[in-house]
């Protein structure tokens, strides 16, 4: 029997540990939601979108979860959380086990490519093959709507995908990512990836690409309180100006480093200070 939209809503609600009481309001009662979830009645598209907003989910993401099956979102979320913890603890052996067919986490070919790309940052002997990267990028180029899944795949493969392909995929992501005003997770990730691509574009002296990315990033930052991202953007645009030979580039970079100091972000300041020292030494040779 084909799964109903109500069943998908219930799976998402329970996974997020949200009660029916929390979703109900003057426009839709607890009993209406309960009957919809059991498949006993239908609700309007407008009411469904209102419920999804309360669950911090867009209609596109809801449809993706509905079409992919109930377990995919849960499994991928658990996988990325596990990788995050093991990577932070530098437990390389546990990350390598994820590539085994006997792993507790059942991963597809795209996810294995992502895992290899993550391991590559710890051990350069492990890297996705050219064919694996080609299959992943082919998939991403075909995606019409970029949700958390696609954004995360790209974000974790930036060090193994060649620059030209990375820039084109970043453009696709910027045009097609799924955004909900009540759930900014996707937007947060897109912003970070776009700024990262801006720095890489400057490294490659692809200044026309830099101009495009700066314009798109400015749109993402409008009316937002992204203190960290705004500071990295100040650094990235300063770096671009520096590479273009503009006199205020270094001044802007130093301003970003000072802001990191004020925000007590010592690790970030050290990271970008190291990057700045390396590029200035390289340019002075």
Coordinates of C-alpha atoms in Angstrom, one line a residue:
X1 CA 0.0 0.0 0.0
X2 CA 1.4 3.4 -1.0
X3 CA 2.4 5.6 1.9
X4 CA 0.2 8.7 2.5
X5 CA 1.3 12.2 3.1
X6 CA -0.2 11.9 6.6
X7 CA 2.0 9.0 7.4
X8 CA 5.1 10.9 6.2
X9 CA 4.1 13.8 8.4
X10 CA 3.7 11.5 11.4
X11 CA 7.2 10.0 10.8
X12 CA 8.8 13.4 10.6
X13 CA 6.9 14.7 13.6
X14 CA 7.9 11.7 15.8
X15 CA 11.5 11.8 14.6
X16 CA 11.6 15.5 15.6
X17 CA 9.9 14.6 18.9
X18 CA 7.1 17.2 18.3
X19 CA 3.7 16.5 19.8
X20 CA 0.4 17.0 17.9
X21 CA -0.6 19.5 20.6
X22 CA 2.4 21.7 19.5
X23 CA 1.2 21.6 15.9
X24 CA -2.5 22.3 16.5
X25 CA -3.8 25.9 16.5
X26 CA -7.0 27.8 15.6
X27 CA -6.8 26.8 12.0
X28 CA -6.3 23.0 12.5
X29 CA -7.3 20.9 15.5
X30 CA -5.5 18.0 17.1
X31 CA -8.2 15.6 15.9
X32 CA -7.8 16.9 12.3
X33 CA -4.1 16.3 12.4
X34 CA -4.5 12.9 14.0
X35 CA -7.1 11.8 11.3
X36 CA -4.8 13.1 8.6
X37 CA -1.8 11.1 9.9
X38 CA -3.9 7.9 10.1
X39 CA -5.1 8.4 6.5
X40 CA -8.7 8.9 7.6
X41 CA -9.1 12.3 6.1
X42 CA -7.2 14.9 4.0
X43 CA -6.2 18.5 4.7
X44 CA -5.6 21.4 2.3
X45 CA -2.2 22.2 0.9
X46 CA -2.1 25.5 2.8
X47 CA -2.7 23.7 6.1
X48 CA 0.0 21.1 5.3
X49 CA 2.5 23.9 4.5
X50 CA 1.6 25.6 7.9
X51 CA 2.3 22.3 9.7
X52 CA 5.6 21.9 7.9
X53 CA 6.6 25.4 8.8
X54 CA 6.2 24.5 12.5
X55 CA 8.4 21.5 11.9
X56 CA 11.0 23.7 10.2
X57 CA 10.6 21.9 6.9
X58 CA 9.8 23.2 3.4
X59 CA 7.3 21.5 1.1
X60 CA 10.2 20.5 -1.2
X61 CA 12.0 18.8 1.6
X62 CA 8.8 17.1 2.7
X63 CA 8.3 15.7 -0.8
X64 CA 11.9 14.5 -1.0
X65 CA 11.5 12.6 2.3
X66 CA 8.1 11.2 1.2
X67 CA 9.5 10.0 -2.1
X68 CA 12.8 8.6 -0.7
X69 CA 11.2 6.6 2.1
X70 CA 10.8 7.0 5.8
X71 CA 14.2 5.8 6.9
X72 CA 16.5 7.7 4.6
X73 CA 16.5 11.1 6.3
X74 CA 16.9 9.5 9.7
X75 CA 19.8 7.3 8.5
X76 CA 21.7 10.1 6.8
X77 CA 21.2 12.4 9.8
X78 CA 22.6 9.7 12.2
X79 CA 25.5 9.0 9.8
X80 CA 26.6 12.6 9.6
X81 CA 26.3 13.0 13.4
X82 CA 28.4 9.9 13.9
X83 CA 31.0 11.1 11.3
X84 CA 31.2 14.5 13.0
X85 CA 31.9 12.9 16.4
X86 CA 34.5 10.4 15.2
X87 CA 36.2 13.1 13.1
X88 CA 36.4 15.5 16.0
X89 CA 38.0 12.6 18.1
X90 CA 40.4 11.8 15.2
X91 CA 39.2 8.1 15.2
X92 CA 40.3 7.3 11.7
X93 CA 39.8 3.5 12.2
X94 CA 36.1 4.1 12.9
X95 CA 35.7 6.3 9.9
X96 CA 37.4 3.6 7.7
X97 CA 34.9 1.0 9.0
X98 CA 32.1 3.0 7.4
X99 CA 33.4 2.0 4.0
X100 CA 32.9 -1.7 4.8
X101 CA 29.8 -3.6 3.7
X102 CA 29.5 -4.9 7.2
X103 CA 29.2 -1.4 8.7
X104 CA 26.2 -0.6 11.0
X105 CA 25.5 2.4 8.7
X106 CA 24.3 1.2 5.3
X107 CA 25.6 3.8 2.8
X108 CA 25.2 4.3 -0.9
X109 CA 27.9 5.0 -3.4
X110 CA 27.5 8.8 -3.1
X111 CA 27.8 8.6 0.7
X112 CA 30.9 6.4 0.5
X113 CA 32.5 9.0 -1.8
X114 CA 31.7 11.6 0.8
X115 CA 33.2 9.5 3.6
X116 CA 36.4 9.0 1.6
X117 CA 36.7 12.7 1.0
X118 CA 36.4 13.3 4.7
X119 CA 39.0 10.7 5.5
X120 CA 41.3 12.3 2.9
X121 CA 41.7 15.3 5.1
X122 CA 43.2 13.0 7.8
X123 CA 45.0 10.5 5.6
X124 CA 45.9 11.5 2.0
X125 CA 46.3 7.8 1.1
X126 CA 42.5 7.5 1.1
X127 CA 40.7 9.3 -1.7
X128 CA 37.7 8.8 -3.9
X129 CA 38.6 7.5 -7.4
X130 CA 38.0 9.7 -10.4
X131 CA 35.0 7.5 -11.4
X132 CA 33.5 7.9 -7.9
X133 CA 33.8 11.6 -8.0
X134 CA 32.4 11.7 -11.5
X135 CA 29.4 9.7 -10.5
X136 CA 28.7 12.0 -7.5
X137 CA 29.1 15.2 -9.6
X138 CA 26.9 13.8 -12.3
X139 CA 24.2 13.1 -9.7
X140 CA 24.5 16.6 -8.3
X141 CA 24.3 18.3 -11.7
X142 CA 21.0 16.5 -12.3
X143 CA 19.4 17.6 -9.0
X144 CA 16.6 20.1 -9.5
X145 CA 16.2 21.0 -5.8
X146 CA 19.1 20.9 -3.4
X147 CA 18.1 19.8 0.1
X148 CA 20.2 19.1 3.1
X149 CA 21.4 15.8 1.6
X150 CA 22.9 17.3 -1.6
X151 CA 24.4 20.3 0.2
X152 CA 26.1 18.0 2.7
X153 CA 27.5 15.8 0.0
X154 CA 29.0 18.7 -1.8
X155 CA 30.2 20.4 1.4
X156 CA 32.2 17.3 2.5
X157 CA 33.8 16.8 -0.9
X158 CA 35.2 20.3 -1.6
X159 CA 38.8 19.1 -1.1
X160 CA 38.5 16.3 -3.6
X161 CA 36.4 17.8 -6.4
X162 CA 38.4 19.8 -8.9
X163 CA 38.0 23.6 -8.8
X164 CA 36.1 24.1 -12.1
X165 CA 33.5 21.5 -11.2
X166 CA 33.2 22.8 -7.6
X167 CA 32.4 26.3 -8.9
X168 CA 29.8 25.1 -11.3
X169 CA 28.2 23.0 -8.6
X170 CA 28.2 25.9 -6.2
X171 CA 26.4 28.0 -8.8
X172 CA 23.8 25.2 -9.2
X173 CA 23.4 25.0 -5.4
X174 CA 22.9 28.8 -5.1
X175 CA 20.2 28.7 -7.7
X176 CA 18.4 25.6 -6.5
X177 CA 18.7 25.1 -2.8
X178 CA 15.6 24.5 -0.8
X179 CA 14.9 27.3 1.7
X180 CA 12.3 27.7 4.5
X181 CA 12.1 30.9 6.4
X182 CA 11.6 28.9 9.6
X183 CA 14.5 26.5 9.0
X184 CA 17.7 28.2 8.0
X185 CA 20.0 25.1 8.2
X186 CA 20.2 24.8 4.4
X187 CA 20.9 28.5 4.0
X188 CA 23.6 28.4 6.7
X189 CA 25.4 25.6 4.9
X190 CA 25.0 27.2 1.4
X191 CA 26.5 30.5 2.8
X192 CA 29.5 28.7 4.2
X193 CA 30.1 26.7 1.0
X194 CA 29.8 29.9 -1.1
X195 CA 32.3 31.7 1.0
X196 CA 34.7 28.7 0.8
X197 CA 34.3 28.7 -2.9
X198 CA 35.1 32.4 -3.0
X199 CA 38.4 31.8 -1.2
X200 CA 39.2 29.0 -3.6
X201 CA 38.3 31.1 -6.6
X202 CA 40.7 33.8 -5.3
X203 CA 43.4 31.1 -4.9
X204 CA 42.8 30.1 -8.5
X205 CA 42.8 33.8 -9.6
X206 CA 39.4 33.3 -11.1
X207 CA 38.2 36.8 -10.4
X208 CA 35.2 36.8 -12.6
X209 CA 33.9 33.9 -10.5
X210 CA 34.8 35.9 -7.4
X211 CA 32.7 38.8 -8.6
X212 CA 29.7 36.5 -9.1
X213 CA 30.1 34.8 -5.7
X214 CA 30.5 38.1 -3.8
X215 CA 27.2 39.3 -5.4
X216 CA 25.4 36.1 -4.4
X217 CA 26.8 36.0 -0.8
X218 CA 25.7 39.6 -0.3
X219 CA 22.2 38.5 -1.1
X220 CA 22.4 35.7 1.4
X221 CA 23.6 38.0 4.2
X222 CA 20.8 40.6 3.8
X223 CA 18.9 41.0 7.1
X224 CA 20.8 38.2 8.8
X225 CA 22.9 38.0 12.0
X226 CA 25.6 35.7 10.7
X227 CA 28.5 37.2 12.8
X228 CA 31.0 34.4 12.0
X229 CA 30.1 34.2 8.3
X230 CA 30.1 38.0 7.9
X231 CA 33.6 38.1 9.4
X232 CA 34.8 35.3 7.1
X233 CA 33.2 37.2 4.2
X234 CA 35.1 40.3 5.2
X235 CA 38.3 38.3 5.2
X236 CA 37.5 36.6 1.9
X237 CA 36.7 39.8 0.1
X238 CA 39.8 41.4 1.6
X239 CA 41.9 38.5 0.3
X240 CA 40.4 38.9 -3.2
X241 CA 41.2 42.6 -3.2
X242 CA 44.7 41.8 -2.0
X243 CA 45.2 39.3 -4.9
X244 CA 43.9 42.0 -7.3
X245 CA 46.5 44.4 -6.0
X246 CA 44.0 46.7 -4.3
X247 CA 45.5 48.8 -1.5
X248 CA 42.7 48.2 1.0
X249 CA 42.8 44.4 0.8
X250 CA 45.3 43.9 3.7
X251 CA 43.5 46.5 5.8
X252 CA 40.2 44.5 5.3
X253 CA 41.9 41.2 6.2
X254 CA 43.3 42.7 9.4
X255 CA 39.9 44.0 10.3
X256 CA 38.4 40.5 10.0
X257 CA 41.2 39.1 12.2
X258 CA 40.5 41.8 14.8
X259 CA 36.8 40.9 14.8
X260 CA 37.6 37.3 15.4
X261 CA 39.7 38.5 18.4
X262 CA 36.8 40.5 19.7
X263 CA 34.4 37.6 19.3
X264 CA 36.9 35.4 21.2
X265 CA 37.1 33.1 18.2
X266 CA 40.8 32.3 18.7
X267 CA 40.8 29.1 16.6
X268 CA 39.2 30.8 13.6
X269 CA 41.6 33.8 14.0
X270 CA 44.6 31.4 14.1
X271 CA 43.3 29.5 11.0
X272 CA 42.8 32.7 8.9
X273 CA 46.0 34.3 10.2
X274 CA 47.9 31.2 9.1
X275 CA 46.2 31.4 5.7
X276 CA 47.0 35.1 5.4
X277 CA 50.7 34.5 6.4
X278 CA 51.0 31.7 3.8
X279 CA 49.5 33.7 0.9
X280 CA 51.5 36.9 1.7
X281 CA 54.8 34.9 1.8
X282 CA 53.9 33.2 -1.5
X283 CA 53.2 36.5 -3.2
X284 CA 56.4 38.1 -1.8
X285 CA 58.6 35.4 -3.3

